[in-house]
Structures are given as C-alpha cells and as structure tokens.
Amino acid sequence: MIRAKSAEELRGMRQAGAVVGDTLRLLREMIAPGIRTRALAKEAERFIRSRGAVPTFKGYQGFPGAICISINEEAVHGLPSWRKLREGDVVSVDVGATLNGYVGDSAITVGVGTISAQARALIDASRDGLHAAIDVARPGAHVGDLGAAVESLVRARGFDIVQSYCGHGIGHALHEDPQVPNVGDVGTGPILEPGWCLAIEPVITAGSAQVIVEPDGWTVRTRDRSLAAHYELAIAITSAAPEILSLTSRDELP
Ligand code: MG
Ligand code: MG
C-alpha cells in the first residue's frame, strides 16, 4: 500500500529532512584524516538530539550505531568504530533522523583529503545517478524509470550497481512501500503520484557489484574489495519537479 502524504505530513517530512541535511553538512566539515568514525557518530547524535530529533538507525533492527559510516570497499551499513580516517579514503555517511514521528534519511560520500581520480569519478557517478533518477521522478513515471535512469548513467561511467540494496518509500517509518531499485526497465513498476515520498539511494562499485556482509553482521562490503560509493536523498513527488526533503535551502548538498 503506497499512500500519498498530506500537506501536513509533508511539512513534518521537510522538518525531519532538514535535520538530516544539517547533520550531513556538519559531518562533511568534520571529515578529515585522523578523525575516528565513532567521533563522527557521536557528534551526529549530539546534533540530531539538539534539534529535538532522535537518530533513526540507532537500535533499528538492532543496529548499534547512531549513523552508518562505510569506508572504501564498505558499501553500506558500516559501524562507527575506533578506526581513524586516512588520507585517500572514500567515506560514506548515512544519516537518519526521526522528528515528531517523521523520518528523514540521506547519505553522502566524501573523499578524505586527496583521493584517486577513480575514487572521484565513482563518487560523482553515485551522486549523478541519484540526480538522474530525481530528474525523471514525476507523476505518471514508473518506479522502474528511476532505476533505469540510475542504471544507464552509472553503467555509461563504467561502474556497476549493487542490486541487493535499494531505495524505499519513507514517511512515519524508515522503510515504506514501494521499494525503489537502482536498476530497472522504463515503464515497469508502480506509477508515481503526487505526495509520495521516496528515498533514492544508488550504491555503486568500481569493480564487481557482488557484496558480502562482514562478520559484525552489518557492514556490507564488495566481495572483491573494490571501492563503493553511496548517495541518498528523500524526495516528495509533486505535480512538477520533485521536492528534495532532506535539505534546507541554504546550499546544494549533496
Ligand atoms: Mg540512508
Ligand atoms: Mg534509505
């Protein structure tokens, strides 16, 4: 069951999304060689709570961290730890915040210091693939159109797409219907309607897109240890261009 959000619900989604966007800006400023990932998570949680929200992922299905931090070959769901970021690392931070019963969920991937040309191209492709999907997210489009848009852009850049994780509806719960795959065929899947809120989140890899879960039970990494990147935004379908819910108007992130 996919339900369009009311104007009041969209206000709530926007407020939750703004907490997420501001948290990501804070993390982007903190990311530098030498910082421990647990310090990033601690600061993110402090900030989210200072805004009257709670970190959605903490305790979600038992997840132990306040946010997900995935480095290099880690694709998604990495755990904050004592590990220090190093020059050249590729770090994805995925933030969820629940405010007044509404959930925001977004992710960015950031290079630590100077990164390789391949890492830069991979990060750019994950962000551009996300925006390619947003560009076609109009009423009357199919969910498959979004996946097709991600897939064609990412493959044209020479990268692969992890298919076992995908985007999702979002609202009062972190994961609502429909699933939003990052591959697909034009004209397939549910037809988008105004008021739907969707989190779109391509997870892409420089090598094989086969992934495994680490023994910690959470961290998903590429089997061949090739680099991965992940961007995510939550949007609301409108009668025109979709509204990006996870940001304030202050800047362009991600
Ligand atoms: Mg997320
Ligand atoms: Mg998500």
Coordinates of N, CA and C and ligand atoms in Angstrom, one line a residue:
M1 N 0.9 -1.2 0.0 CA 0.0 0.0 0.0 C 0.9 1.2 0.0
I2 N 0.8 2.1 -1.0 CA 1.6 3.3 -1.1 C 0.6 4.5 -1.0
R3 N 0.9 5.3 0.0 CA -0.1 6.3 0.4 C 0.6 7.7 0.2
A4 N -0.1 8.6 -0.5 CA 0.3 9.9 -0.7 C 0.3 10.7 0.7
K5 N 1.3 11.5 0.9 CA 1.3 12.2 2.2 C 0.5 13.5 2.0
S6 N -0.2 13.9 3.1 CA -0.9 15.1 3.2 C 0.0 16.3 3.3
A7 N -0.5 17.5 3.1 CA 0.3 18.7 3.2 C 0.9 18.8 4.6
E8 N 0.2 18.4 5.6 CA 0.7 18.5 7.0 C 1.8 17.4 7.1
E9 N 1.6 16.3 6.6 CA 2.7 15.2 6.7 C 3.9 15.7 5.9
L10 N 3.8 16.4 4.8 CA 4.9 16.8 4.0 C 5.7 17.9 4.9
R11 N 5.0 18.7 5.6 CA 5.7 19.6 6.5 C 6.5 18.9 7.5
G12 N 6.0 17.8 8.1 CA 6.8 17.0 9.0 C 8.0 16.4 8.4
M13 N 7.8 15.9 7.1 CA 8.9 15.3 6.4 C 10.0 16.3 6.1
R14 N 9.6 17.5 5.8 CA 10.6 18.5 5.5 C 11.4 18.9 6.7
Q15 N 10.7 18.9 7.9 CA 11.5 19.3 9.1 C 12.4 18.2 9.5
A16 N 12.0 16.9 9.4 CA 12.9 15.8 9.7 C 14.1 15.8 8.7
G17 N 13.8 16.1 7.4 CA 14.8 16.1 6.4 C 15.8 17.2 6.6
A18 N 15.4 18.3 7.1 CA 16.3 19.4 7.4 C 17.3 19.0 8.5
V19 N 16.8 18.3 9.5 CA 17.8 17.8 10.5 C 18.9 16.9 9.9
V20 N 18.4 16.1 9.0 CA 19.4 15.2 8.3 C 20.3 16.0 7.4
G21 N 19.8 16.9 6.7 CA 20.7 17.7 5.8 C 21.7 18.5 6.6
D22 N 21.3 19.1 7.7 CA 22.2 19.9 8.5 C 23.2 19.0 9.2
T23 N 22.8 17.7 9.6 CA 23.8 16.8 10.1 C 24.8 16.4 9.1
L24 N 24.4 16.2 7.9 CA 25.4 15.8 6.8 C 26.4 17.0 6.6
R25 N 25.9 18.2 6.6 CA 26.8 19.3 6.4 C 27.9 19.4 7.5
L26 N 27.4 19.1 8.8 CA 28.3 19.1 9.9 C 29.4 18.0 9.7
L27 N 28.9 16.8 9.3 CA 29.8 15.7 9.1 C 30.8 15.9 8.0
R28 N 30.3 16.6 6.9 CA 31.2 16.9 5.8 C 32.3 17.8 6.2
E29 N 32.0 18.7 7.1 CA 33.1 19.6 7.6 C 34.1 18.9 8.6
M30 N 33.6 17.9 9.3 CA 34.4 17.1 10.2 C 35.3 16.1 9.6
I31 N 34.9 15.6 8.4 CA 35.7 14.5 7.8 C 37.1 15.0 7.4
A32 N 38.1 14.4 7.9 CA 39.5 14.7 7.7 C 40.4 13.6 8.1
P33 N 41.6 13.5 7.6 CA 42.5 12.5 8.1 C 42.6 12.5 9.6
G34 N 42.6 11.3 10.3 CA 42.9 11.3 11.7 C 41.7 11.2 12.6
I35 N 40.5 11.6 12.1 CA 39.3 11.5 12.9 C 38.8 10.1 13.0
R36 N 38.4 9.7 14.2 CA 37.8 8.4 14.4 C 36.3 8.4 14.0
T37 N 35.9 7.3 13.4 CA 34.5 7.3 12.9 C 33.5 7.4 14.1
R38 N 33.9 6.9 15.2 CA 33.0 7.0 16.4 C 32.8 8.4 16.8
A39 N 33.8 9.3 16.6 CA 33.7 10.7 16.9 C 32.7 11.3 16.0
L40 N 32.7 10.9 14.7 CA 31.7 11.4 13.8 C 30.3 11.1 14.2
A41 N 30.1 9.8 14.6 CA 28.8 9.3 15.0 C 28.3 10.0 16.3
K42 N 29.3 10.2 17.2 CA 28.9 10.8 18.5 C 28.4 12.3 18.3
E43 N 29.1 13.0 17.4 CA 28.8 14.4 17.1 C 27.4 14.4 16.4
A44 N 27.2 13.5 15.4 CA 26.0 13.4 14.7 C 24.8 13.2 15.7
E45 N 25.0 12.3 16.6 CA 23.9 12.0 17.5 C 23.6 13.2 18.4
R46 N 24.7 13.9 18.9 CA 24.5 15.0 19.7 C 23.7 16.1 19.0
F47 N 24.1 16.3 17.7 CA 23.5 17.4 16.9 C 22.0 17.0 16.7
I48 N 21.7 15.8 16.3 CA 20.4 15.3 16.0 C 19.5 15.5 17.2
R49 N 20.0 15.1 18.4 CA 19.2 15.3 19.6 C 19.0 16.8 20.0
S50 N 20.1 17.6 19.7 CA 20.0 19.0 20.0 C 18.8 19.7 19.2
R51 N 18.4 19.0 18.1 CA 17.3 19.5 17.3 C 16.0 18.9 17.7
G52 N 16.0 18.2 18.8 CA 14.7 17.6 19.2 C 14.4 16.3 18.5
A53 N 15.3 15.7 17.7 CA 15.1 14.5 17.0 C 15.8 13.4 17.6
V54 N 15.6 12.2 17.1 CA 16.4 11.0 17.5 C 17.0 10.4 16.3
P55 N 18.2 9.8 16.5 CA 18.9 9.1 15.4 C 18.1 7.8 15.0
T56 N 17.5 7.8 13.9 CA 16.6 6.7 13.5 C 17.3 5.3 13.5
F57 N 18.5 5.3 13.1 CA 19.2 4.0 12.9 C 19.6 3.3 14.2
K58 N 19.7 4.1 15.2 CA 20.2 3.5 16.5 C 19.2 2.6 17.0
G59 N 19.5 1.3 17.1 CA 18.6 0.3 17.6 C 17.7 -0.3 16.5
Y60 N 17.7 0.3 15.3 CA 16.9 -0.2 14.2 C 17.3 -1.6 13.8
Q61 N 16.4 -2.5 14.1 CA 16.7 -4.0 13.9 C 18.0 -4.4 14.6
G62 N 18.3 -3.6 15.7 CA 19.5 -3.9 16.5 C 20.7 -3.2 16.0
F63 N 20.6 -2.3 15.1 CA 21.9 -1.6 14.6 C 22.5 -0.8 15.8
P64 N 23.8 -1.0 16.0 CA 24.4 -0.4 17.2 C 24.8 1.1 17.1
G65 N 24.9 1.6 15.9 CA 25.5 3.0 15.7 C 24.4 4.0 15.6
A66 N 24.8 5.3 15.8 CA 23.8 6.4 15.6 C 23.6 6.7 14.1
I67 N 24.7 6.4 13.3 CA 24.6 6.6 11.8 C 25.4 5.5 11.2
C68 N 25.4 5.3 9.9 CA 26.2 4.4 9.2 C 27.4 5.1 8.6
I69 N 28.6 4.5 8.8 CA 29.8 5.0 8.2 C 30.5 3.9 7.5
S70 N 30.7 4.0 6.2 CA 31.2 2.9 5.4 C 32.4 3.5 4.6
I71 N 33.5 2.8 4.7 CA 34.8 3.3 4.2 C 35.3 2.4 3.1
N72 N 35.7 3.0 2.0 CA 36.3 2.3 0.8 C 35.5 1.2 0.3
E73 N 35.9 -0.1 0.5 CA 35.2 -1.3 0.0 C 33.9 -1.5 0.7
E74 N 33.7 -0.8 1.9 CA 32.4 -1.0 2.6 C 31.4 -0.1 1.8
A75 N 30.3 -0.8 1.5 CA 29.3 -0.1 0.6 C 28.2 0.6 1.5
V76 N 27.6 -0.1 2.4 CA 26.6 0.5 3.3 C 26.7 -0.2 4.6
H77 N 26.0 0.4 5.6 CA 25.7 -0.1 6.9 C 27.0 -0.4 7.8
G78 N 28.1 0.4 7.5 CA 29.3 0.3 8.3 C 29.1 0.8 9.7
L79 N 29.7 0.2 10.6 CA 29.6 0.6 12.0 C 30.6 1.7 12.5
P80 N 30.2 2.7 13.2 CA 31.2 3.6 13.8 C 32.1 2.8 14.7
S81 N 33.4 3.2 14.7 CA 34.3 2.4 15.5 C 35.5 3.3 15.9
W82 N 36.5 2.7 16.4 CA 37.8 3.5 16.8 C 38.6 3.7 15.6
R83 N 38.2 3.2 14.4 CA 39.1 3.4 13.2 C 39.2 4.9 12.9
K84 N 40.4 5.3 12.5 CA 40.7 6.6 12.1 C 40.6 6.7 10.5
L85 N 40.0 7.8 10.0 CA 40.0 8.1 8.6 C 41.4 8.4 8.2
R86 N 41.8 8.0 6.9 CA 43.1 8.2 6.4 C 43.0 9.0 5.1
E87 N 44.0 9.8 4.8 CA 44.1 10.5 3.5 C 43.8 9.5 2.4
G88 N 42.9 9.8 1.5 CA 42.6 9.0 0.3 C 41.4 8.1 0.5
D89 N 41.0 8.0 1.8 CA 39.8 7.2 2.0 C 38.5 7.7 1.3
V90 N 37.6 6.9 1.0 CA 36.3 7.2 0.5 C 35.3 6.8 1.5
V91 N 34.6 7.9 2.1 CA 33.8 7.5 3.3 C 32.3 8.0 3.0
S92 N 31.4 7.0 3.2 CA 30.0 7.3 3.0 C 29.4 7.4 4.4
V93 N 28.7 8.5 4.6 CA 27.9 8.7 5.9 C 26.4 8.7 5.5
D94 N 25.7 7.9 6.2 CA 24.2 7.7 6.0 C 23.6 8.1 7.3
V95 N 22.7 9.1 7.2 CA 22.1 9.7 8.4 C 20.6 9.5 8.4
G96 N 20.0 9.0 9.5 CA 18.5 9.0 9.6 C 18.2 9.8 10.9
A97 N 17.1 10.6 10.8 CA 16.6 11.4 12.0 C 15.1 11.3 12.0
T98 N 14.6 11.0 13.2 CA 13.1 11.0 13.4 C 12.7 12.2 14.2
L99 N 11.8 13.0 13.7 CA 11.4 14.2 14.4 C 9.9 14.3 14.3
N100 N 9.2 14.3 15.5 CA 7.8 14.4 15.6 C 7.1 13.3 14.8
G101 N 7.7 12.1 14.8 CA 7.1 11.0 14.1 C 7.4 10.9 12.6
Y102 N 8.2 11.8 12.1 CA 8.5 11.7 10.7 C 10.0 11.4 10.5
V103 N 10.4 10.7 9.5 CA 11.7 10.2 9.3 C 12.4 10.9 8.1
G104 N 13.6 11.3 8.3 CA 14.5 11.8 7.3 C 15.6 10.8 7.1
D105 N 16.1 10.6 5.8 CA 17.1 9.6 5.5 C 17.9 10.1 4.3
S106 N 19.2 10.3 4.5 CA 20.0 10.7 3.3 C 21.5 10.3 3.6
A107 N 22.2 10.2 2.5 CA 23.7 9.9 2.6 C 24.5 10.6 1.6
I108 N 25.7 10.9 2.0 CA 26.7 11.4 1.0 C 28.0 10.6 1.1
T109 N 28.8 10.7 0.0 CA 30.1 10.0 0.1 C 31.2 11.1 -0.1
V110 N 32.2 11.1 0.7 CA 33.1 12.2 0.8 C 34.5 11.6 0.7
G111 N 35.4 12.3 -0.1 CA 36.8 11.9 -0.1 C 37.5 12.5 1.1
V112 N 38.5 11.7 1.6 CA 39.3 12.3 2.8 C 40.6 12.8 2.2
G113 N 40.7 14.1 2.3 CA 42.0 14.7 1.7 C 42.0 14.5 0.2
T114 N 43.1 14.2 -0.3 CA 43.3 13.9 -1.8 C 42.9 12.5 -2.1
I115 N 42.0 12.3 -3.0 CA 41.6 10.9 -3.4 C 42.0 10.6 -4.9
S116 N 42.0 9.4 -5.2 CA 42.4 9.0 -6.6 C 41.4 9.5 -7.6
A117 N 41.8 9.6 -8.9 CA 40.9 10.0 -9.9 C 39.7 9.0 -10.1
Q118 N 40.0 7.7 -9.9 CA 38.9 6.7 -9.9 C 37.9 6.9 -8.8
A119 N 38.4 7.2 -7.6 CA 37.5 7.4 -6.5 C 36.6 8.7 -6.7
R120 N 37.2 9.7 -7.3 CA 36.4 10.9 -7.6 C 35.3 10.6 -8.6
A121 N 35.7 9.9 -9.6 CA 34.7 9.5 -10.7 C 33.6 8.7 -10.1
L122 N 34.0 7.8 -9.2 CA 33.0 6.9 -8.6 C 32.0 7.7 -7.8
I123 N 32.5 8.6 -6.9 CA 31.6 9.4 -6.1 C 30.7 10.2 -7.0
D124 N 31.3 10.8 -8.0 CA 30.5 11.7 -8.9 C 29.4 10.9 -9.6
A125 N 29.7 9.6 -10.0 CA 28.7 8.8 -10.6 C 27.5 8.4 -9.7
S126 N 27.9 8.2 -8.4 CA 26.8 7.9 -7.5 C 25.9 9.1 -7.3
R127 N 26.5 10.2 -7.1 CA 25.6 11.4 -7.0 C 24.8 11.8 -8.2
D128 N 25.5 11.6 -9.4 CA 24.8 12.0 -10.6 C 23.7 10.9 -11.0
G129 N 24.0 9.7 -10.6 CA 22.9 8.7 -10.8 C 21.7 9.0 -10.0
L130 N 21.9 9.4 -8.7 CA 20.8 9.8 -7.9 C 20.0 10.9 -8.5
H131 N 20.7 11.9 -9.0 CA 20.0 13.1 -9.6 C 19.4 12.7 -10.9
A132 N 19.9 11.8 -11.7 CA 19.3 11.3 -12.9 C 17.9 10.7 -12.6
A133 N 17.8 10.0 -11.4 CA 16.5 9.4 -11.0 C 15.6 10.5 -10.6
I134 N 16.1 11.5 -9.8 CA 15.2 12.6 -9.4 C 14.7 13.3 -10.6
D135 N 15.5 13.5 -11.6 CA 15.0 14.2 -12.8 C 13.8 13.6 -13.5
V136 N 13.7 12.3 -13.4 CA 12.5 11.6 -14.0 C 11.4 11.3 -13.0
A137 N 11.5 11.7 -11.8 CA 10.5 11.4 -10.8 C 9.4 12.4 -10.8
R138 N 8.5 12.1 -11.8 CA 7.3 13.0 -12.0 C 6.0 12.1 -11.9
P139 N 4.9 12.7 -11.6 CA 3.7 11.9 -11.6 C 3.5 11.3 -13.0
G140 N 3.1 10.0 -13.0 CA 2.9 9.3 -14.3 C 4.1 8.5 -14.7
A141 N 5.3 8.8 -14.1 CA 6.5 8.0 -14.3 C 6.3 6.7 -13.5
H142 N 7.0 5.7 -13.9 CA 7.0 4.4 -13.2 C 8.3 4.3 -12.3
V143 N 8.1 3.6 -11.2 CA 9.3 3.3 -10.3 C 10.5 2.8 -11.1
G144 N 10.2 1.9 -12.1 CA 11.3 1.4 -13.0 C 12.0 2.4 -13.8
D145 N 11.4 3.5 -14.0 CA 12.0 4.6 -14.8 C 13.2 5.2 -14.0
L146 N 13.0 5.2 -12.6 CA 14.0 5.7 -11.8 C 15.3 4.8 -11.8
G147 N 15.0 3.5 -11.6 CA 16.1 2.6 -11.7 C 16.8 2.6 -13.0
A148 N 16.0 2.7 -14.1 CA 16.6 2.8 -15.4 C 17.5 4.0 -15.6
A149 N 17.1 5.1 -15.0 CA 17.9 6.3 -15.1 C 19.2 6.2 -14.3
V150 N 19.2 5.6 -13.1 CA 20.4 5.4 -12.4 C 21.3 4.4 -13.2
E151 N 20.7 3.3 -13.6 CA 21.5 2.3 -14.2 C 22.2 2.8 -15.5
S152 N 21.5 3.5 -16.3 CA 22.1 3.9 -17.6 C 23.3 4.9 -17.3
L153 N 23.1 5.8 -16.4 CA 24.1 6.8 -16.1 C 25.4 6.1 -15.5
V154 N 25.1 5.2 -14.5 CA 26.2 4.6 -13.8 C 27.0 3.7 -14.8
R155 N 26.3 2.9 -15.5 CA 27.0 2.0 -16.5 C 27.7 2.8 -17.5
A156 N 27.2 3.9 -18.0 CA 27.9 4.7 -19.0 C 29.2 5.2 -18.4
R157 N 29.3 5.4 -17.1 CA 30.5 5.9 -16.5 C 31.5 4.7 -16.2
G158 N 31.1 3.5 -16.5 CA 31.9 2.4 -16.4 C 31.9 1.7 -15.0
F159 N 30.8 2.0 -14.2 CA 30.7 1.4 -12.9 C 29.6 0.5 -12.8
D160 N 29.5 -0.3 -11.7 CA 28.4 -1.3 -11.5 C 27.5 -0.9 -10.3
I161 N 26.4 -1.6 -10.2 CA 25.3 -1.2 -9.3 C 25.0 -2.3 -8.4
V162 N 25.1 -2.1 -7.1 CA 24.7 -3.2 -6.1 C 23.2 -3.3 -6.1
Q163 N 22.7 -4.5 -6.4 CA 21.3 -4.7 -6.6 C 20.6 -5.3 -5.4
S164 N 21.3 -5.7 -4.4 CA 20.7 -6.3 -3.2 C 20.2 -5.3 -2.2
Y165 N 20.5 -4.0 -2.4 CA 20.1 -2.9 -1.6 C 19.4 -1.9 -2.5
C166 N 18.4 -1.3 -2.0 CA 17.7 -0.3 -2.9 C 17.0 0.8 -2.1
G167 N 16.4 1.7 -2.8 CA 15.7 2.8 -2.1 C 14.3 2.3 -1.7
H168 N 13.6 3.3 -1.2 CA 12.3 2.9 -0.5 C 11.4 4.1 -0.3
G169 N 10.1 3.8 -0.1 CA 9.2 4.8 0.4 C 9.7 5.2 1.8
I170 N 9.3 6.4 2.2 CA 9.7 6.9 3.6 C 8.6 7.8 4.1
G171 N 8.4 7.8 5.4 CA 7.3 8.6 6.0 C 7.4 8.5 7.5
H172 N 6.3 8.0 8.1 CA 6.3 7.7 9.5 C 7.3 6.6 9.8
A173 N 7.5 5.7 8.9 CA 8.5 4.7 9.1 C 9.7 4.9 8.1
L174 N 10.9 4.4 8.6 CA 12.1 4.5 7.7 C 11.9 3.8 6.4
H175 N 11.3 2.6 6.4 CA 11.2 1.9 5.2 C 9.7 1.6 4.9
E176 N 9.1 2.3 3.9 CA 7.8 2.1 3.5 C 7.7 1.6 2.0
D177 N 6.6 1.1 1.6 CA 6.4 0.8 0.2 C 6.5 2.1 -0.7
P178 N 6.9 2.1 -1.9 CA 7.5 0.9 -2.6 C 9.0 0.8 -2.4
Q179 N 9.5 -0.4 -2.8 CA 11.0 -0.5 -3.0 C 11.3 0.3 -4.3
V180 N 12.5 0.9 -4.2 CA 13.0 1.7 -5.3 C 14.3 1.2 -5.8
P181 N 14.3 0.2 -6.7 CA 15.6 -0.4 -7.1 C 16.4 0.6 -7.9
N182 N 17.7 0.4 -7.9 CA 18.7 1.2 -8.7 C 19.0 0.7 -10.1
V183 N 18.3 -0.3 -10.5 CA 18.3 -0.8 -11.9 C 16.8 -1.0 -12.2
G184 N 16.5 -1.0 -13.5 CA 15.1 -1.2 -13.9 C 14.9 -1.0 -15.3
D185 N 13.6 -1.2 -15.7 CA 13.2 -1.0 -17.1 C 12.1 0.1 -17.1
V186 N 12.3 1.0 -18.1 CA 11.3 2.0 -18.3 C 9.9 1.5 -18.5
G187 N 8.9 2.0 -17.8 CA 7.6 1.6 -18.0 C 7.1 0.5 -17.1
T188 N 8.0 0.1 -16.1 CA 7.6 -1.0 -15.2 C 7.5 -0.5 -13.8
G189 N 6.7 -1.2 -13.0 CA 6.6 -0.9 -11.6 C 5.5 0.1 -11.4
P190 N 5.2 0.4 -10.1 CA 4.1 1.3 -9.7 C 4.3 2.7 -10.4
I191 N 3.2 3.4 -10.6 CA 3.2 4.7 -11.2 C 3.1 5.8 -10.1
L192 N 4.1 6.7 -10.2 CA 4.3 7.7 -9.2 C 3.1 8.7 -9.1
E193 N 2.7 9.1 -7.9 CA 1.6 10.0 -7.7 C 2.1 11.2 -6.8
P194 N 1.6 12.4 -6.9 CA 1.9 13.5 -6.1 C 1.7 13.1 -4.6
G195 N 2.7 13.5 -3.8 CA 2.5 13.2 -2.3 C 3.3 12.0 -1.9
W196 N 3.7 11.1 -2.9 CA 4.6 10.0 -2.5 C 5.9 10.5 -2.0
C197 N 6.5 10.0 -1.0 CA 7.8 10.3 -0.5 C 8.7 9.1 -0.7
L198 N 9.8 9.3 -1.4 CA 10.7 8.2 -1.8 C 12.2 8.6 -1.4
A199 N 12.9 7.6 -0.9 CA 14.3 7.7 -0.7 C 15.0 7.0 -1.8
I200 N 15.8 7.7 -2.6 CA 16.5 7.1 -3.7 C 18.0 7.0 -3.3
E201 N 18.6 5.8 -3.5 CA 19.9 5.7 -2.9 C 20.8 4.7 -3.7
P202 N 21.4 5.2 -4.8 CA 22.3 4.3 -5.5 C 23.5 3.9 -4.7
V203 N 23.8 2.6 -4.7 CA 25.1 2.1 -4.2 C 25.9 1.5 -5.3
I204 N 27.0 2.1 -5.6 CA 27.7 1.7 -6.9 C 29.2 1.3 -6.5
T205 N 29.8 0.5 -7.5 CA 31.1 0.0 -7.2 C 32.0 0.2 -8.4
A206 N 33.3 0.3 -8.1 CA 34.3 0.4 -9.2 C 34.6 -0.9 -9.8
G207 N 34.4 -2.0 -9.1 CA 34.7 -3.4 -9.6 C 33.4 -4.1 -9.6
S208 N 33.5 -5.4 -9.2 CA 32.2 -6.2 -9.2 C 31.3 -5.7 -8.1
A209 N 30.0 -5.8 -8.5 CA 28.9 -5.3 -7.5 C 28.5 -6.4 -6.6
Q210 N 29.2 -7.5 -6.6 CA 28.9 -8.6 -5.6 C 29.3 -8.1 -4.2
V211 N 28.4 -8.2 -3.3 CA 28.7 -7.8 -1.9 C 28.5 -8.9 -0.9
I212 N 29.2 -8.8 0.2 CA 29.0 -9.7 1.3 C 28.8 -8.9 2.6
V213 N 28.3 -9.6 3.6 CA 28.1 -8.9 5.0 C 29.3 -9.4 5.8
E214 N 30.0 -8.5 6.4 CA 31.1 -8.8 7.3 C 30.6 -9.5 8.6
P215 N 31.6 -10.2 9.3 CA 31.2 -11.0 10.5 C 30.5 -10.1 11.6
D216 N 30.7 -8.8 11.5 CA 30.0 -7.9 12.5 C 28.5 -8.0 12.3
G217 N 28.0 -8.6 11.2 CA 26.6 -8.8 11.0 C 25.9 -7.6 10.3
W218 N 26.7 -6.5 10.1 CA 26.1 -5.3 9.5 C 26.8 -4.8 8.3
T219 N 28.1 -4.6 8.4 CA 28.9 -3.9 7.3 C 28.8 -4.7 6.0
V220 N 28.3 -4.1 5.0 CA 28.2 -4.7 3.7 C 29.4 -4.2 2.8
R221 N 30.3 -5.1 2.3 CA 31.4 -4.7 1.5 C 31.4 -5.4 0.2
T222 N 32.2 -4.9 -0.7 CA 32.3 -5.5 -2.0 C 33.2 -6.8 -1.8
R223 N 32.7 -7.9 -2.5 CA 33.4 -9.1 -2.4 C 34.9 -9.0 -2.8
D224 N 35.1 -8.3 -3.9 CA 36.4 -8.1 -4.5 C 37.2 -6.9 -3.9
R225 N 36.6 -6.3 -2.9 CA 37.2 -5.2 -2.1 C 37.4 -4.0 -3.0
S226 N 36.7 -3.8 -4.1 CA 36.7 -2.6 -4.9 C 36.0 -1.5 -4.2
L227 N 36.3 -0.3 -4.6 CA 35.7 0.9 -3.9 C 34.2 0.9 -4.2
A228 N 33.4 1.4 -3.2 CA 32.0 1.6 -3.3 C 31.6 3.1 -2.9
A229 N 30.5 3.6 -3.5 CA 30.0 4.9 -3.1 C 28.5 4.9 -3.0
H230 N 28.0 5.8 -2.3 CA 26.5 5.8 -1.9 C 26.0 7.2 -1.7
Y231 N 25.0 7.6 -2.4 CA 24.3 8.9 -2.1 C 22.9 8.6 -2.0
E232 N 22.2 9.4 -1.2 CA 20.8 9.2 -0.9 C 20.1 10.5 -0.6
L233 N 19.0 10.7 -1.2 CA 18.1 11.8 -0.9 C 16.7 11.3 -0.8
A234 N 15.9 11.9 0.1 CA 14.5 11.7 0.2 C 13.8 12.8 -0.6
I235 N 12.8 12.4 -1.4 CA 12.1 13.4 -2.2 C 10.6 13.2 -2.0
A236 N 9.8 14.3 -2.3 CA 8.4 14.2 -2.4 C 8.0 14.4 -3.9
I237 N 7.1 13.6 -4.4 CA 6.6 13.7 -5.8 C 5.6 14.9 -5.7
T238 N 5.8 15.8 -6.6 CA 4.8 16.9 -6.8 C 4.2 16.9 -8.2
S239 N 3.4 17.9 -8.5 CA 2.9 17.9 -9.9 C 3.9 18.4 -10.8
A240 N 5.0 19.0 -10.3 CA 6.1 19.4 -11.2 C 7.4 18.6 -10.8
A241 N 8.5 19.4 -10.7 CA 9.8 18.7 -10.3 C 9.6 18.3 -8.8
P242 N 10.2 17.1 -8.4 CA 10.1 16.7 -7.0 C 10.7 17.7 -6.1
E243 N 10.2 17.7 -4.8 CA 10.8 18.4 -3.8 C 11.8 17.6 -3.0
I244 N 13.0 18.1 -2.9 CA 14.0 17.4 -2.1 C 13.8 17.7 -0.6
L245 N 13.5 16.6 0.2 CA 13.1 16.8 1.5 C 14.2 16.9 2.5
S246 N 15.4 16.4 2.1 CA 16.4 16.2 3.1 C 17.4 17.4 3.3
L247 N 17.1 18.5 2.7 CA 18.0 19.6 2.7 C 17.2 20.9 3.2
T248 N 18.0 21.8 3.7 CA 17.4 23.1 3.8 C 17.8 23.9 2.6
S249 N 17.3 25.1 2.5 CA 17.5 25.8 1.2 C 18.9 26.5 1.2
R250 N 19.7 26.3 2.2 CA 20.9 27.1 2.3 C 22.0 26.7 1.3
D251 N 22.1 25.4 0.9 CA 23.0 25.1 -0.1 C 22.7 23.8 -0.9
E252 N 23.6 23.4 -1.7 CA 23.3 22.4 -2.7 C 23.5 21.0 -2.3
L253 N 24.0 20.7 -1.0 CA 24.4 19.4 -0.6 C 23.3 18.4 -0.8
P254 N 23.5 17.1 -1.3 CA 24.8 16.7 -1.8 C 25.0 17.1 -3.3
Ligands
MG1 MG 20.0 6.0 4.4
MG2 MG 17.5 4.7 2.9

